[in-house]
mmCIF file of C-alpha atoms in Angstrom:
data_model
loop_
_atom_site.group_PDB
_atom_site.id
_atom_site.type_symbol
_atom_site.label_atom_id
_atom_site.label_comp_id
_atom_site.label_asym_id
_atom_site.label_seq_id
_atom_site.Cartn_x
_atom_site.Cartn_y
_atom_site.Cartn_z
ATOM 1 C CA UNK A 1 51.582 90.256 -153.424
ATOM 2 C CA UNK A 2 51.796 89.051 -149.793
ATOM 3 C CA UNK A 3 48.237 91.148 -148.916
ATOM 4 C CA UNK A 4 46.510 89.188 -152.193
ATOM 5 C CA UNK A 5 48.189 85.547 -150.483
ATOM 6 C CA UNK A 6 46.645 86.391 -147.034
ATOM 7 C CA UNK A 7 43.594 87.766 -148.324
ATOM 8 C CA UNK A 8 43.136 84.771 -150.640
ATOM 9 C CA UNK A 9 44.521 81.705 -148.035
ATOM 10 C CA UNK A 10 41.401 81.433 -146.411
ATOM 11 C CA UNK A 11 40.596 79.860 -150.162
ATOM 12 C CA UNK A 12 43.497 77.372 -149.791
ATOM 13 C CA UNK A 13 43.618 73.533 -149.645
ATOM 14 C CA UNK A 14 45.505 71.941 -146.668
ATOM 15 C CA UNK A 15 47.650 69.115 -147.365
ATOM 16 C CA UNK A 16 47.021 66.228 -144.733
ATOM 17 C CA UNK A 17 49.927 64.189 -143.789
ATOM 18 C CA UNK A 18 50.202 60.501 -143.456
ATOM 19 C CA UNK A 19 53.268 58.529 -142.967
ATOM 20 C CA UNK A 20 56.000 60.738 -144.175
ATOM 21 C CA UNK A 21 58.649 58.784 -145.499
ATOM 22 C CA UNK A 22 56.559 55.473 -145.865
ATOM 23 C CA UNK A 23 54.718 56.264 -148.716
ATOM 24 C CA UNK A 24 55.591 53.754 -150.886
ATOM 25 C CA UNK A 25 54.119 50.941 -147.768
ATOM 26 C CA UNK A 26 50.611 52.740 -148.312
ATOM 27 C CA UNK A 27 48.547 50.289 -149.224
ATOM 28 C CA UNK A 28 50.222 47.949 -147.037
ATOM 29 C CA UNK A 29 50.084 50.581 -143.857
ATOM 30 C CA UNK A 30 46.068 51.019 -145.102
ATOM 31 C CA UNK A 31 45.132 47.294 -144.384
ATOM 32 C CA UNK A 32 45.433 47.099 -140.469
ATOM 33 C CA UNK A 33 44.017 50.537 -140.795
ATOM 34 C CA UNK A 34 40.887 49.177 -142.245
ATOM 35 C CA UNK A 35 40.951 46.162 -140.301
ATOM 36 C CA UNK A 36 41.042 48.869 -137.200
ATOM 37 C CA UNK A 37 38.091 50.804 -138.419
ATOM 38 C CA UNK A 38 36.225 47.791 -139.472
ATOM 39 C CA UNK A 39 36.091 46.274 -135.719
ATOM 40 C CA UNK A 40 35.339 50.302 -134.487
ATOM 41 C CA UNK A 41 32.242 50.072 -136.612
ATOM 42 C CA UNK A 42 31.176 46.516 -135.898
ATOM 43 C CA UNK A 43 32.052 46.903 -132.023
ATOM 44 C CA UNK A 44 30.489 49.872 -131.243
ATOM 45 C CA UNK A 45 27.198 48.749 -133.579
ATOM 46 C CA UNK A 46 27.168 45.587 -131.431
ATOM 47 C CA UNK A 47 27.230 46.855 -128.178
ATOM 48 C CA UNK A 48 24.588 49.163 -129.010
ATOM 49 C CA UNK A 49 21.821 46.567 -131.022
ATOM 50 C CA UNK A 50 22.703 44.574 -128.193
ATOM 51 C CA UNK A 51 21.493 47.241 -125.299
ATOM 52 C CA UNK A 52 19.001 47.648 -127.800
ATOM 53 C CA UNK A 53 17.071 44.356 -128.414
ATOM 54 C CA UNK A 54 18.361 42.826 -124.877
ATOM 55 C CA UNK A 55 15.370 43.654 -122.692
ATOM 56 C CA UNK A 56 17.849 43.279 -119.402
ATOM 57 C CA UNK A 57 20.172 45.613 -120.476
ATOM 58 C CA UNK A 58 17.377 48.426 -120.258
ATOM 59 C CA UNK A 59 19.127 50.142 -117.423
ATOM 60 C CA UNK A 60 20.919 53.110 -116.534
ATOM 61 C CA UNK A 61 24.580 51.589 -116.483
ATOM 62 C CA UNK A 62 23.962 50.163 -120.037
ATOM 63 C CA UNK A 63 21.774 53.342 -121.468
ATOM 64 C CA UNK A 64 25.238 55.601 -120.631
ATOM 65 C CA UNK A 65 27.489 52.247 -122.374
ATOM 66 C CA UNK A 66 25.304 53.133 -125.493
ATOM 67 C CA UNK A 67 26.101 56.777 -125.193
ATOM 68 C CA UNK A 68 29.687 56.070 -124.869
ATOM 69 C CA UNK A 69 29.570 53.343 -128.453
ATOM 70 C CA UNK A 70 27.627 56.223 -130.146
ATOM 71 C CA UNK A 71 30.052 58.533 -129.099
ATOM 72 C CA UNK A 72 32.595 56.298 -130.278
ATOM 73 C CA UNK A 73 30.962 55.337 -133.554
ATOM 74 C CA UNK A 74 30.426 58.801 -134.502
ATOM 75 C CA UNK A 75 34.150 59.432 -133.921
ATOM 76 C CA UNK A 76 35.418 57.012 -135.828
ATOM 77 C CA UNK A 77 32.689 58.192 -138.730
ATOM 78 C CA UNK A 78 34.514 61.747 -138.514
ATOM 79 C CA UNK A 79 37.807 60.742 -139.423
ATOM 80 C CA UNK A 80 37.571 57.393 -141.381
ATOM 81 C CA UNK A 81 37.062 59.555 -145.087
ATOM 82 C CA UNK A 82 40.458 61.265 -144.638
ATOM 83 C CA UNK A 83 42.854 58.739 -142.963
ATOM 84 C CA UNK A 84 41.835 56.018 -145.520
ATOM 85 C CA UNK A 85 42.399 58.622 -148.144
ATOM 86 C CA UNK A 86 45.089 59.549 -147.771
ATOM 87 C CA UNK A 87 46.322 55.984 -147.346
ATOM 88 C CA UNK A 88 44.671 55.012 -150.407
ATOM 89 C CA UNK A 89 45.645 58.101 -152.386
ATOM 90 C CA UNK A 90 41.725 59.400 -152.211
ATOM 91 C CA UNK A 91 42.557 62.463 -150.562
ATOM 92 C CA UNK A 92 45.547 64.677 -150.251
ATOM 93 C CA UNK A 93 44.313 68.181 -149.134
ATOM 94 C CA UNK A 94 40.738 69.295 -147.470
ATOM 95 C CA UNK A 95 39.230 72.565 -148.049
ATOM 96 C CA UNK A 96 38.858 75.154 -144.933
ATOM 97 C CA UNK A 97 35.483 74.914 -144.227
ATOM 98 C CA UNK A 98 35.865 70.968 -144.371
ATOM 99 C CA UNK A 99 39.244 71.120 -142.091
ATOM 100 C CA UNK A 100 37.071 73.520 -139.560
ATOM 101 C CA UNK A 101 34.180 71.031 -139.740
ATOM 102 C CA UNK A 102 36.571 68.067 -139.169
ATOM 103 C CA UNK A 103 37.933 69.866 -136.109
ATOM 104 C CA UNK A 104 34.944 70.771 -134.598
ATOM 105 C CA UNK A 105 33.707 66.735 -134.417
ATOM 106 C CA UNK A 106 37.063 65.415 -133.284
ATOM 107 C CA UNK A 107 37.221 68.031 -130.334
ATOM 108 C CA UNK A 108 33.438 67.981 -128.975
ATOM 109 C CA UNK A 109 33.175 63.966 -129.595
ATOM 110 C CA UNK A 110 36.335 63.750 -127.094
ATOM 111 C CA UNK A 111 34.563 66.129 -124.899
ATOM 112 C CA UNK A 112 31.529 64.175 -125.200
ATOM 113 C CA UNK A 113 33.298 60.955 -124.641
ATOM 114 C CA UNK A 114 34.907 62.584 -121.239
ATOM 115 C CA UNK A 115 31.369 64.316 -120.096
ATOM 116 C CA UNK A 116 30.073 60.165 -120.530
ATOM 117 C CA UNK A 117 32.702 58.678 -118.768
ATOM 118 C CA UNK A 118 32.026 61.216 -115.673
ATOM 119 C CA UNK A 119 28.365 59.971 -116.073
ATOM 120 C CA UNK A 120 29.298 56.656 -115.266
ATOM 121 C CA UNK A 121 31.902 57.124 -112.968
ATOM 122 C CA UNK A 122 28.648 58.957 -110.906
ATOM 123 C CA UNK A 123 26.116 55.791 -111.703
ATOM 124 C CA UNK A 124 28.811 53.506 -110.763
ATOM 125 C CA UNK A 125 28.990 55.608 -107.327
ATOM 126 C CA UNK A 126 25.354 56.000 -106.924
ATOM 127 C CA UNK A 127 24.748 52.093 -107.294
ATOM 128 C CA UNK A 128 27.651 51.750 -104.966
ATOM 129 C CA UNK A 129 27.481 54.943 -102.125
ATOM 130 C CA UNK A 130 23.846 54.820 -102.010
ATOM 131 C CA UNK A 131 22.161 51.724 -103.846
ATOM 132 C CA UNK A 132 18.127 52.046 -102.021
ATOM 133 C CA UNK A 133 17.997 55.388 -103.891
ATOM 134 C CA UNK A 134 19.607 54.222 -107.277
ATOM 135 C CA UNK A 135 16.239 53.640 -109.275
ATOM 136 C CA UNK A 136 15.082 56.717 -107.821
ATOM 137 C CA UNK A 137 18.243 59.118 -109.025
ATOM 138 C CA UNK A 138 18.450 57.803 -112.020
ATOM 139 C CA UNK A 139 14.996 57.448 -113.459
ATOM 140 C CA UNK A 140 14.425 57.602 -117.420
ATOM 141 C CA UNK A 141 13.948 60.980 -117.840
ATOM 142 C CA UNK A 142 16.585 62.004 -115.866
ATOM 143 C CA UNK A 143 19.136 60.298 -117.919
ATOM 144 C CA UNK A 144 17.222 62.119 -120.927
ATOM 145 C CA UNK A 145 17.955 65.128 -119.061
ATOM 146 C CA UNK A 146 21.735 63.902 -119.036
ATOM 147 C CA UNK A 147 22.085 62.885 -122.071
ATOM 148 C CA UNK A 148 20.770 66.319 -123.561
ATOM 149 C CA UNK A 149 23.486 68.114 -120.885
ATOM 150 C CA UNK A 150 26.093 66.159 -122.445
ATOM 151 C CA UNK A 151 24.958 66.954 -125.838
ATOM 152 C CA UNK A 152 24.843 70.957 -125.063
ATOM 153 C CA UNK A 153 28.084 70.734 -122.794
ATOM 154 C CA UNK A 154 30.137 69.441 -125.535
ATOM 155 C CA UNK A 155 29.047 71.001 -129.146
ATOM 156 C CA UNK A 156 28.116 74.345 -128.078
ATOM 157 C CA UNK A 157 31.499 75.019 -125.897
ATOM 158 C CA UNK A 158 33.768 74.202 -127.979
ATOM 159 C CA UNK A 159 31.580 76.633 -130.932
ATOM 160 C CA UNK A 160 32.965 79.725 -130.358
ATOM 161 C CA UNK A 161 36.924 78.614 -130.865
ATOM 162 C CA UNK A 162 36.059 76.691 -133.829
ATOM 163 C CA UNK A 163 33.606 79.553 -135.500
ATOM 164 C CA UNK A 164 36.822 82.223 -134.787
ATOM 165 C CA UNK A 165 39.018 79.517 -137.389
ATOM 166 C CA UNK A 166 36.751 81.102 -140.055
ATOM 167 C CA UNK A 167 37.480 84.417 -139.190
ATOM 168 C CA UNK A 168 41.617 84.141 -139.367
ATOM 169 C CA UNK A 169 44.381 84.620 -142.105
ATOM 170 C CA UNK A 170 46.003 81.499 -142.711
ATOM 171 C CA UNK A 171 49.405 82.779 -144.331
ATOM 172 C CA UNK A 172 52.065 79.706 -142.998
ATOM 173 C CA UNK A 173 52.301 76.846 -144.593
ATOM 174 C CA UNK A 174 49.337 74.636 -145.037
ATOM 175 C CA UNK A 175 50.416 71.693 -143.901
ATOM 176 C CA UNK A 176 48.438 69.790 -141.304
ATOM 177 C CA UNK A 177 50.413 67.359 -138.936
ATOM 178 C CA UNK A 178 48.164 64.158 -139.452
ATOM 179 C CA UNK A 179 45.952 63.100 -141.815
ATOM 180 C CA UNK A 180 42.616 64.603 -140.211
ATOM 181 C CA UNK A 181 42.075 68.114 -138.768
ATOM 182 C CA UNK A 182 42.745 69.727 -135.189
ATOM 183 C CA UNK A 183 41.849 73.125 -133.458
ATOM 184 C CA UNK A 184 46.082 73.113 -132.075
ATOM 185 C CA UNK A 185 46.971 72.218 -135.914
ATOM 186 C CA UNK A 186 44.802 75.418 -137.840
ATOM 187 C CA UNK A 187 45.904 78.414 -135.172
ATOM 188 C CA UNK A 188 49.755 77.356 -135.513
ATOM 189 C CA UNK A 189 49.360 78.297 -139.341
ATOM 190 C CA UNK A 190 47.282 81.821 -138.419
ATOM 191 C CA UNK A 191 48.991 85.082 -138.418
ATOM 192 C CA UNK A 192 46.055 86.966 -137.106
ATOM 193 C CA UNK A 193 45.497 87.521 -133.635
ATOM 194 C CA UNK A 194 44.871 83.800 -132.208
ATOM 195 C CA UNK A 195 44.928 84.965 -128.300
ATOM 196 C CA UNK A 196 41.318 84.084 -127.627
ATOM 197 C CA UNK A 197 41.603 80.559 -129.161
ATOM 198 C CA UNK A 198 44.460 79.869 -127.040
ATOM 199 C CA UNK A 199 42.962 81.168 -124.110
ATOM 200 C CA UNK A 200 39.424 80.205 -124.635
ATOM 201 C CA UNK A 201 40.823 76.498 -125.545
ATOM 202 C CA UNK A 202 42.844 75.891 -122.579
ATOM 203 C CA UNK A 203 40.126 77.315 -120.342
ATOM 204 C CA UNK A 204 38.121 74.821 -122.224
ATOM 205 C CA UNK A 205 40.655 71.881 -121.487
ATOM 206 C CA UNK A 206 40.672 73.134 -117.651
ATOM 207 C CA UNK A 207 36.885 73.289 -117.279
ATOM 208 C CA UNK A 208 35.946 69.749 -118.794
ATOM 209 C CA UNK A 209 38.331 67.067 -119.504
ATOM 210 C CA UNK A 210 40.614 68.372 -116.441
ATOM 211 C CA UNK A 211 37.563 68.895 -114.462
ATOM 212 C CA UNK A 212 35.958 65.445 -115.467
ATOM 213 C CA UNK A 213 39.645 64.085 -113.983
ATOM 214 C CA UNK A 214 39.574 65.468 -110.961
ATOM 215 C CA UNK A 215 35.423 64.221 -110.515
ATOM 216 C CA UNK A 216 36.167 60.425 -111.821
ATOM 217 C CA UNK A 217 38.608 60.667 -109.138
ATOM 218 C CA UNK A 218 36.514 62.050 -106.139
ATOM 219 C CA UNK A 219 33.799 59.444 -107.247
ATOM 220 C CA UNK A 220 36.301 56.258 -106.817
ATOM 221 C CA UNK A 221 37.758 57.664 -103.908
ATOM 222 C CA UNK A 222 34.140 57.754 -102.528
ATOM 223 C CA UNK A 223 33.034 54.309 -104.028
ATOM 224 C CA UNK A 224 36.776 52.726 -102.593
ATOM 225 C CA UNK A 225 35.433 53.956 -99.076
ATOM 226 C CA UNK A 226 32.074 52.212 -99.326
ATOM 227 C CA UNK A 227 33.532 49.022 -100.718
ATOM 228 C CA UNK A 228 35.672 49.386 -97.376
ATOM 229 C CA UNK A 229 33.296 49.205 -95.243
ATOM 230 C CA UNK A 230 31.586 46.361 -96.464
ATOM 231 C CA UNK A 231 32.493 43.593 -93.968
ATOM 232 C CA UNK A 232 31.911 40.497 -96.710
ATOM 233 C CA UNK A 233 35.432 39.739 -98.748
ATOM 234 C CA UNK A 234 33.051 38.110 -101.405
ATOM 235 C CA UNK A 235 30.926 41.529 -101.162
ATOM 236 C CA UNK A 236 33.293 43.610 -101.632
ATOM 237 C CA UNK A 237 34.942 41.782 -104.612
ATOM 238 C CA UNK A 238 31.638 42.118 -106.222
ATOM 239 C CA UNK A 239 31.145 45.886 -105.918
ATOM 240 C CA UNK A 240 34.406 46.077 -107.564
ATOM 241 C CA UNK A 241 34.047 44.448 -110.012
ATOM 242 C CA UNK A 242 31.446 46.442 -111.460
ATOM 243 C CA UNK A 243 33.802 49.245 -111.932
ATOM 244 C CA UNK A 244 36.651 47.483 -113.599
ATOM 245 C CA UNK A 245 35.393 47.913 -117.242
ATOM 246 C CA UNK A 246 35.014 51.755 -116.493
ATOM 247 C CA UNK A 247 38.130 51.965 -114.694
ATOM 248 C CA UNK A 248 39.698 50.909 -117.971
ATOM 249 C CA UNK A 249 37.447 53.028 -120.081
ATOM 250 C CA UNK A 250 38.978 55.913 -118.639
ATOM 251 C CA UNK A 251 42.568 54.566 -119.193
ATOM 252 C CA UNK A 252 42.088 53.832 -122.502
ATOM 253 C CA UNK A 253 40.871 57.860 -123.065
ATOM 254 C CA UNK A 254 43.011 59.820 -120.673
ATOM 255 C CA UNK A 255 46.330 58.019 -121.570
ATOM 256 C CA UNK A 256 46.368 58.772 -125.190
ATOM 257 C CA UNK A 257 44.931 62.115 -124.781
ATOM 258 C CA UNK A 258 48.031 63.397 -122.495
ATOM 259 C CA UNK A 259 50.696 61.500 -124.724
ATOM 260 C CA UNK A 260 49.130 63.624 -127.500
ATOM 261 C CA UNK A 261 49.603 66.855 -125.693
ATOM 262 C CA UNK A 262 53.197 65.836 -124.740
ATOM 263 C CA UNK A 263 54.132 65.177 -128.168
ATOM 264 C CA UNK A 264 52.657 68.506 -129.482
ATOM 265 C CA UNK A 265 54.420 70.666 -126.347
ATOM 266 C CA UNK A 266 57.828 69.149 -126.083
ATOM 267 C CA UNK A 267 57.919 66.917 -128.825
ATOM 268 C CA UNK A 268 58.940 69.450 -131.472
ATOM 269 C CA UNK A 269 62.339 67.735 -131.931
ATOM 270 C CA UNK A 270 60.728 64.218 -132.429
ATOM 271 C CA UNK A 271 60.362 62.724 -135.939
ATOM 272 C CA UNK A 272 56.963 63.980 -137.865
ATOM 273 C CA UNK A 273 56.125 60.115 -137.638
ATOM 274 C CA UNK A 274 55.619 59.848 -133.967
ATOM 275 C CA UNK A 275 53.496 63.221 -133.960
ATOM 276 C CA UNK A 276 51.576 61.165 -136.895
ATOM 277 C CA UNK A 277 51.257 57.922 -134.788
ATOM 278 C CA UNK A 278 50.427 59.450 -131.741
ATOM 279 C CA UNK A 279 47.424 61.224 -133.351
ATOM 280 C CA UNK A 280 45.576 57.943 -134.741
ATOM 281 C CA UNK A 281 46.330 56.915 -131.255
ATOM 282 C CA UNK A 282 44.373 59.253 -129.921
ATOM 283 C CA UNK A 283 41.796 59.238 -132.294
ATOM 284 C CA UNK A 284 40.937 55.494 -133.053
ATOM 285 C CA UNK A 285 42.556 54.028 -129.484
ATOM 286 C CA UNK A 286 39.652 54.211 -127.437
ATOM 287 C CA UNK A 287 37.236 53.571 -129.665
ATOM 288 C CA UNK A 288 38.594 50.093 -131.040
ATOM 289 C CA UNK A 289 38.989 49.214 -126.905
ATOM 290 C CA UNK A 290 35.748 50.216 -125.393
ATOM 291 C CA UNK A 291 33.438 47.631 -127.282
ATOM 292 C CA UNK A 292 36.380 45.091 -126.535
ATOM 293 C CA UNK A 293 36.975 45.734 -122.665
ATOM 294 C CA UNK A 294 32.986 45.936 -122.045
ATOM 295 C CA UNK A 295 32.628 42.485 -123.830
ATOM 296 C CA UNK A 296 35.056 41.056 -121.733
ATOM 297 C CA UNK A 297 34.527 42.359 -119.043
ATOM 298 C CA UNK A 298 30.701 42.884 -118.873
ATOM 299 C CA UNK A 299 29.071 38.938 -118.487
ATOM 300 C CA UNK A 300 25.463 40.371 -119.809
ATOM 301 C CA UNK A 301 27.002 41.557 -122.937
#
């Protein structure tokens, strides 16, 4: 009996979990939800007809803004059918194959998102460290070139851990911790052999949003000692400005990111709610902010 249930759980549905214990406040819990992705979609769609249409705008600072609203639209596309869902009472459980597929956009849209915010931190240091040879670094088909390393850095590395989900026995319960799908979520209900997702995801984790960390840095430590050493006040107020909007990107993706991976390594004892919260944090956070902090903060848009 227990060979036909792992044999067969690969079959299985996979209940997604919303608000446990507010059930009953769903459709009241669903508004600012929908309010939330309403202003994602509109923001992000702004920014980039904006860049689009606004002749001025047709430079490299603003072409790697309209990869980072993409990037953020196309998140907020990849999770918007399931949270309202279940919220609404749409949706209760995914399939496998729709959980993996989930999984696989979440994770390489956050490494995309990362890989675009290292872009910038380097075109914010470029226009900064070394301005004469700006419009010669970063011509238009290098930032094609870019753009198609970001592309290939993030959905073809994270592949190989998200093909192996196929390939295990799911025999624990089915029960994911939010209402959408992660890679952390699937291998805590395998009982196959899940060593080479852990390893290959951490080395994954290590290698590009650790690694973009550690760059950002270097690049504002380098832009911090060019601003120094411009003798104008007023100069040097400028140059810094420029940065503030990214500066704030970054918060706004890093922050959530590490309170998620607190909450799911020593969190266990915390109530399923704040595991729940700190998800949609983590998934809708940055993308509701980045349209909003570049508007502000950017006078040409």
């Amino acid at each position: 009996m227990s060979a036909m249930f792992v044999s067969n759980s690969n079959s299985s549905r996979y209940i997604l979990t919303g608000f446990i214990g507010l059930e009953g406040y769903y459709l009241w819990i669903s508004m600012p939800f929908s309010l939330i992705y309403t202003m994602v979609f509109l923001g992000n769609c702004m920014v980039l007809h904006v860049i689009r249409t606004e002749p001025s705008l047709h430079e490299p600072m603003f072409y790697f803004l309209a990869m980072l609203a993409l990037t953020d639209l196309s998140m907020g596309l990849s999770t918007v059918h399931t949270v309202l869902g279940v919220l609404w009472g749409f949706i209760q459980e995914v399939s496998l194959d729709s959980c993996i597929a989930q999984s696989y956009f979440i994770h390489g849209l956050s490494f995309m998102e990362s890989s675009v915010l290292l872009t910038m931190s380097f075109d914010r240091c470029i226009a900064i460290c070394n301005p004469l040879r700006y419009s010669s670094i970063l011509t238009h088909d290098n930032i094609r070139k870019i753009g198609i390393i970001i592309l290939c850095r993030s959905l073809l590395l994270i592949s190989p851990a998200i093909i192996r989900l196929k390939f295990l026995n799911y025999c624990r319960p089915h029960i994911l911790s939010h209402s959408f799908c992660l890679h952390q979520d699937l291998i805590r209900m395998a009982c196959s052999d899940i060593r080479f997702n852990s390893f290959y995801a951490l080395a994954l984790v290590i290698s590009t949003l650790l690694l973009d960390a550690v760059l950002i840095l270097i690049s504002y430590i380098l832009i911090l000692h060019a601003v120094l050493a411009i003798a104008s006040r007023e100069e040097r107020m400028k140059s810094l400005q420029t940065c503030v909007s990214h500066i704030c990107a970054v918060l706004v993706f890093y922050i959530p990111i590490i309170g998620l991976t607190m909450v799911h390594r020593f969190g266990k004892h915390l109530s399923p709610l704040v595991h729940v919260l700190m998800g949609n944090i983590y998934i809708l956070f940055p993308p509701l902010m980045n349209p909003i902090i570049y508007s502000i903060k950017t006078q040409q848009i």
